[in-house]
């Protein structure tokens, strides 16, 4: 099975993924999440987006943001980070667009705060077609090769606002991962 390496962090993602929902998903590319602290750029994680193979090619890259079909977002940490720090960053990024429905974000952040997020930890979010979200946190060794069919979600939530906001921070006009977004949009159309 081939792999995709994100060069800035060295993170490796499988080219296809078989999560616990029984589907087969194609990797559309990977990119780094880099945060600036003062004058320093810090590589926090690499992120990859997977779409069901049978859905490709999409009519347009913008279809990636539309509801109605599953997607998998996978983040591989490039450094040790406290779960509370990760949660705080997600709240700051996603919270403003979710002011009317914070329940999903709160549930996700409460869960992540309790996790040991070490270099190589992989956070897998399976976004279902009806705005359901399953989350699995594991070490990279458990997801290498792309077979996560035996994995179990450690958190499940239902939130249209959470899904929309998560997709917005990655695919919106102010994407926090512009390099990955560009690859995702192009590869979604190419199939």
Tab-separated table of C-alpha atoms in Angstrom:
chain	number	residue	atom	x	y	z
A	1	UNK	CA	0.000	0.000	0.000
A	2	UNK	CA	1.423	3.371	-0.922
A	3	UNK	CA	1.699	6.249	1.486
A	4	UNK	CA	1.677	10.028	1.372
A	5	UNK	CA	4.346	11.888	3.309
A	6	UNK	CA	3.791	15.433	4.498
A	7	UNK	CA	7.272	16.960	4.021
A	8	UNK	CA	7.279	19.742	6.651
A	9	UNK	CA	6.512	17.380	9.562
A	10	UNK	CA	7.591	14.045	8.078
A	11	UNK	CA	4.176	12.578	8.937
A	12	UNK	CA	3.140	9.613	6.812
A	13	UNK	CA	-0.484	8.880	5.935
A	14	UNK	CA	-1.875	5.847	4.115
A	15	UNK	CA	-3.081	6.532	0.569
A	16	UNK	CA	-6.295	4.645	1.365
A	17	UNK	CA	-8.043	4.267	4.700
A	18	UNK	CA	-10.523	1.658	5.907
A	19	UNK	CA	-12.134	3.060	9.048
A	20	UNK	CA	-14.671	1.398	11.340
A	21	UNK	CA	-17.660	2.366	9.141
A	22	UNK	CA	-16.660	-0.250	6.527
A	23	UNK	CA	-15.920	2.271	3.754
A	24	UNK	CA	-12.785	2.694	1.676
A	25	UNK	CA	-11.488	6.268	1.554
A	26	UNK	CA	-8.882	7.904	-0.686
A	27	UNK	CA	-6.323	10.338	0.705
A	28	UNK	CA	-6.559	13.704	-1.073
A	29	UNK	CA	-3.245	14.980	0.292
A	30	UNK	CA	-1.604	16.242	3.457
A	31	UNK	CA	-0.306	19.510	4.801
A	32	UNK	CA	1.153	21.014	7.969
A	33	UNK	CA	-0.676	22.988	10.645
A	34	UNK	CA	1.843	25.650	11.545
A	35	UNK	CA	1.163	28.136	14.322
A	36	UNK	CA	3.072	31.341	14.853
A	37	UNK	CA	4.067	32.195	18.396
A	38	UNK	CA	5.799	35.569	18.511
A	39	UNK	CA	8.346	35.265	15.685
A	40	UNK	CA	8.575	31.489	15.747
A	41	UNK	CA	6.693	29.089	13.464
A	42	UNK	CA	5.777	25.866	15.238
A	43	UNK	CA	4.774	22.712	13.378
A	44	UNK	CA	1.891	21.355	15.457
A	45	UNK	CA	0.467	18.567	13.309
A	46	UNK	CA	0.008	17.304	9.781
A	47	UNK	CA	-3.527	16.835	8.493
A	48	UNK	CA	-4.959	14.689	5.748
A	49	UNK	CA	-8.442	14.458	4.237
A	50	UNK	CA	-10.030	11.240	2.981
A	51	UNK	CA	-13.134	10.884	0.809
A	52	UNK	CA	-14.978	7.670	-0.124
A	53	UNK	CA	-13.419	6.291	-3.313
A	54	UNK	CA	-16.823	5.826	-4.931
A	55	UNK	CA	-17.562	9.581	-4.548
A	56	UNK	CA	-14.559	10.605	-6.654
A	57	UNK	CA	-14.106	12.562	-8.773
A	58	UNK	CA	-16.233	15.365	-7.346
A	59	UNK	CA	-17.832	17.893	-9.688
A	60	UNK	CA	-15.892	20.683	-7.960
A	61	UNK	CA	-13.513	21.113	-5.052
A	62	UNK	CA	-16.106	23.141	-3.190
A	63	UNK	CA	-18.211	19.966	-2.898
A	64	UNK	CA	-15.773	18.867	-0.165
A	65	UNK	CA	-17.493	21.304	2.205
A	66	UNK	CA	-21.027	20.150	1.426
A	67	UNK	CA	-22.957	17.807	3.701
A	68	UNK	CA	-24.387	14.506	2.553
A	69	UNK	CA	-21.378	12.216	2.331
A	70	UNK	CA	-18.759	10.980	4.785
A	71	UNK	CA	-15.223	12.290	5.096
A	72	UNK	CA	-12.308	11.472	7.346
A	73	UNK	CA	-9.957	14.104	8.717
A	74	UNK	CA	-6.808	12.664	10.216
A	75	UNK	CA	-4.306	14.699	12.224
A	76	UNK	CA	-0.881	13.375	13.201
A	77	UNK	CA	0.867	15.350	15.925
A	78	UNK	CA	4.354	16.622	15.157
A	79	UNK	CA	5.079	17.449	18.796
A	80	UNK	CA	3.946	16.732	22.323
A	81	UNK	CA	1.062	18.988	23.287
A	82	UNK	CA	-1.239	19.050	26.276
A	83	UNK	CA	-4.803	18.023	25.471
A	84	UNK	CA	-5.963	21.277	27.042
A	85	UNK	CA	-3.753	23.321	24.677
A	86	UNK	CA	-5.117	21.472	21.659
A	87	UNK	CA	-8.673	21.983	22.932
A	88	UNK	CA	-8.108	25.698	23.544
A	89	UNK	CA	-6.830	26.147	19.994
A	90	UNK	CA	-9.833	24.295	18.551
A	91	UNK	CA	-12.203	26.438	20.650
A	92	UNK	CA	-10.558	29.634	19.376
A	93	UNK	CA	-10.627	28.445	15.757
A	94	UNK	CA	-14.113	26.935	15.697
A	95	UNK	CA	-16.008	28.702	18.485
A	96	UNK	CA	-16.803	32.007	16.766
A	97	UNK	CA	-18.686	30.293	13.939
A	98	UNK	CA	-20.533	28.017	16.393
A	99	UNK	CA	-21.861	30.564	18.857
A	100	UNK	CA	-25.423	29.275	18.419
A	101	UNK	CA	-24.508	25.605	19.074
A	102	UNK	CA	-21.426	24.947	21.184
A	103	UNK	CA	-22.515	21.544	22.539
A	104	UNK	CA	-20.593	19.491	19.955
A	105	UNK	CA	-17.424	21.560	20.310
A	106	UNK	CA	-17.639	21.398	24.108
A	107	UNK	CA	-18.031	17.603	24.037
A	108	UNK	CA	-15.087	17.232	21.631
A	109	UNK	CA	-12.834	19.581	23.619
A	110	UNK	CA	-13.711	17.911	26.942
A	111	UNK	CA	-12.694	14.571	25.400
A	112	UNK	CA	-9.440	15.866	23.846
A	113	UNK	CA	-8.439	17.600	27.089
A	114	UNK	CA	-8.257	14.163	28.741
A	115	UNK	CA	-5.957	12.662	26.063
A	116	UNK	CA	-2.201	12.158	26.172
A	117	UNK	CA	-1.175	13.888	22.944
A	118	UNK	CA	2.381	12.843	22.177
A	119	UNK	CA	4.390	13.149	18.975
A	120	UNK	CA	2.915	10.583	16.593
A	121	UNK	CA	-0.559	10.573	18.127
A	122	UNK	CA	-3.208	10.328	15.411
A	123	UNK	CA	-6.624	11.934	15.857
A	124	UNK	CA	-9.114	10.495	13.377
A	125	UNK	CA	-12.459	12.220	12.865
A	126	UNK	CA	-15.042	10.397	10.763
A	127	UNK	CA	-17.650	12.928	9.651
A	128	UNK	CA	-20.821	11.103	8.680
A	129	UNK	CA	-23.359	12.181	6.048
A	130	UNK	CA	-25.876	13.344	8.689
A	131	UNK	CA	-23.398	15.462	10.715
A	132	UNK	CA	-22.449	12.648	13.058
A	133	UNK	CA	-18.810	12.660	14.189
A	134	UNK	CA	-16.821	9.684	15.487
A	135	UNK	CA	-13.410	10.336	17.036
A	136	UNK	CA	-10.549	7.921	17.610
A	137	UNK	CA	-7.201	8.818	19.197
A	138	UNK	CA	-4.339	6.345	18.799
A	139	UNK	CA	-0.640	6.075	18.059
A	140	UNK	CA	0.546	6.154	14.449
A	141	UNK	CA	1.533	2.477	14.610
A	142	UNK	CA	-2.130	1.554	15.114
A	143	UNK	CA	-3.250	3.340	11.939
A	144	UNK	CA	-0.270	2.782	9.638
A	145	UNK	CA	-1.258	0.667	6.685
A	146	UNK	CA	-4.679	2.283	6.633
A	147	UNK	CA	-6.727	-0.525	8.176
A	148	UNK	CA	-8.736	0.941	11.046
A	149	UNK	CA	-11.664	-1.419	10.539
A	150	UNK	CA	-11.231	-2.874	14.030
A	151	UNK	CA	-10.804	0.501	15.709
A	152	UNK	CA	-13.636	1.807	17.842
A	153	UNK	CA	-14.652	5.430	18.144
A	154	UNK	CA	-13.896	6.723	21.619
A	155	UNK	CA	-16.275	9.640	21.203
A	156	UNK	CA	-19.415	10.073	19.116
A	157	UNK	CA	-21.378	13.256	18.754
A	158	UNK	CA	-24.031	14.717	16.480
A	159	UNK	CA	-23.561	18.344	15.460
A	160	UNK	CA	-24.119	20.049	12.149
A	161	UNK	CA	-22.421	23.169	13.548
A	162	UNK	CA	-19.301	21.202	14.592
A	163	UNK	CA	-18.962	19.567	11.162
A	164	UNK	CA	-19.503	22.828	9.287
A	165	UNK	CA	-17.040	24.731	11.471
A	166	UNK	CA	-14.370	22.014	11.256
A	167	UNK	CA	-14.628	21.942	7.469
A	168	UNK	CA	-14.580	25.752	7.408
A	169	UNK	CA	-11.272	26.056	9.294
A	170	UNK	CA	-9.652	23.670	6.813
A	171	UNK	CA	-11.497	24.449	3.561
A	172	UNK	CA	-12.768	27.991	4.090
A	173	UNK	CA	-11.258	31.215	2.719
A	174	UNK	CA	-9.083	31.628	5.841
A	175	UNK	CA	-7.893	28.010	5.931
A	176	UNK	CA	-5.355	27.221	8.664
A	177	UNK	CA	-3.736	24.724	6.263
A	178	UNK	CA	-3.556	26.511	2.891
A	179	UNK	CA	-1.109	24.034	1.309
A	180	UNK	CA	-3.264	21.030	2.117
A	181	UNK	CA	-6.446	22.831	1.066
A	182	UNK	CA	-5.011	23.512	-2.379
A	183	UNK	CA	-4.065	19.836	-2.838
A	184	UNK	CA	-7.420	18.601	-1.488
A	185	UNK	CA	-9.449	20.757	-3.880
A	186	UNK	CA	-7.370	19.730	-6.909
A	187	UNK	CA	-7.316	16.018	-6.032
A	188	UNK	CA	-11.055	15.917	-5.310
A	189	UNK	CA	-11.780	16.948	-8.886
A	190	UNK	CA	-9.064	14.724	-10.369
A	191	UNK	CA	-10.264	11.731	-8.386
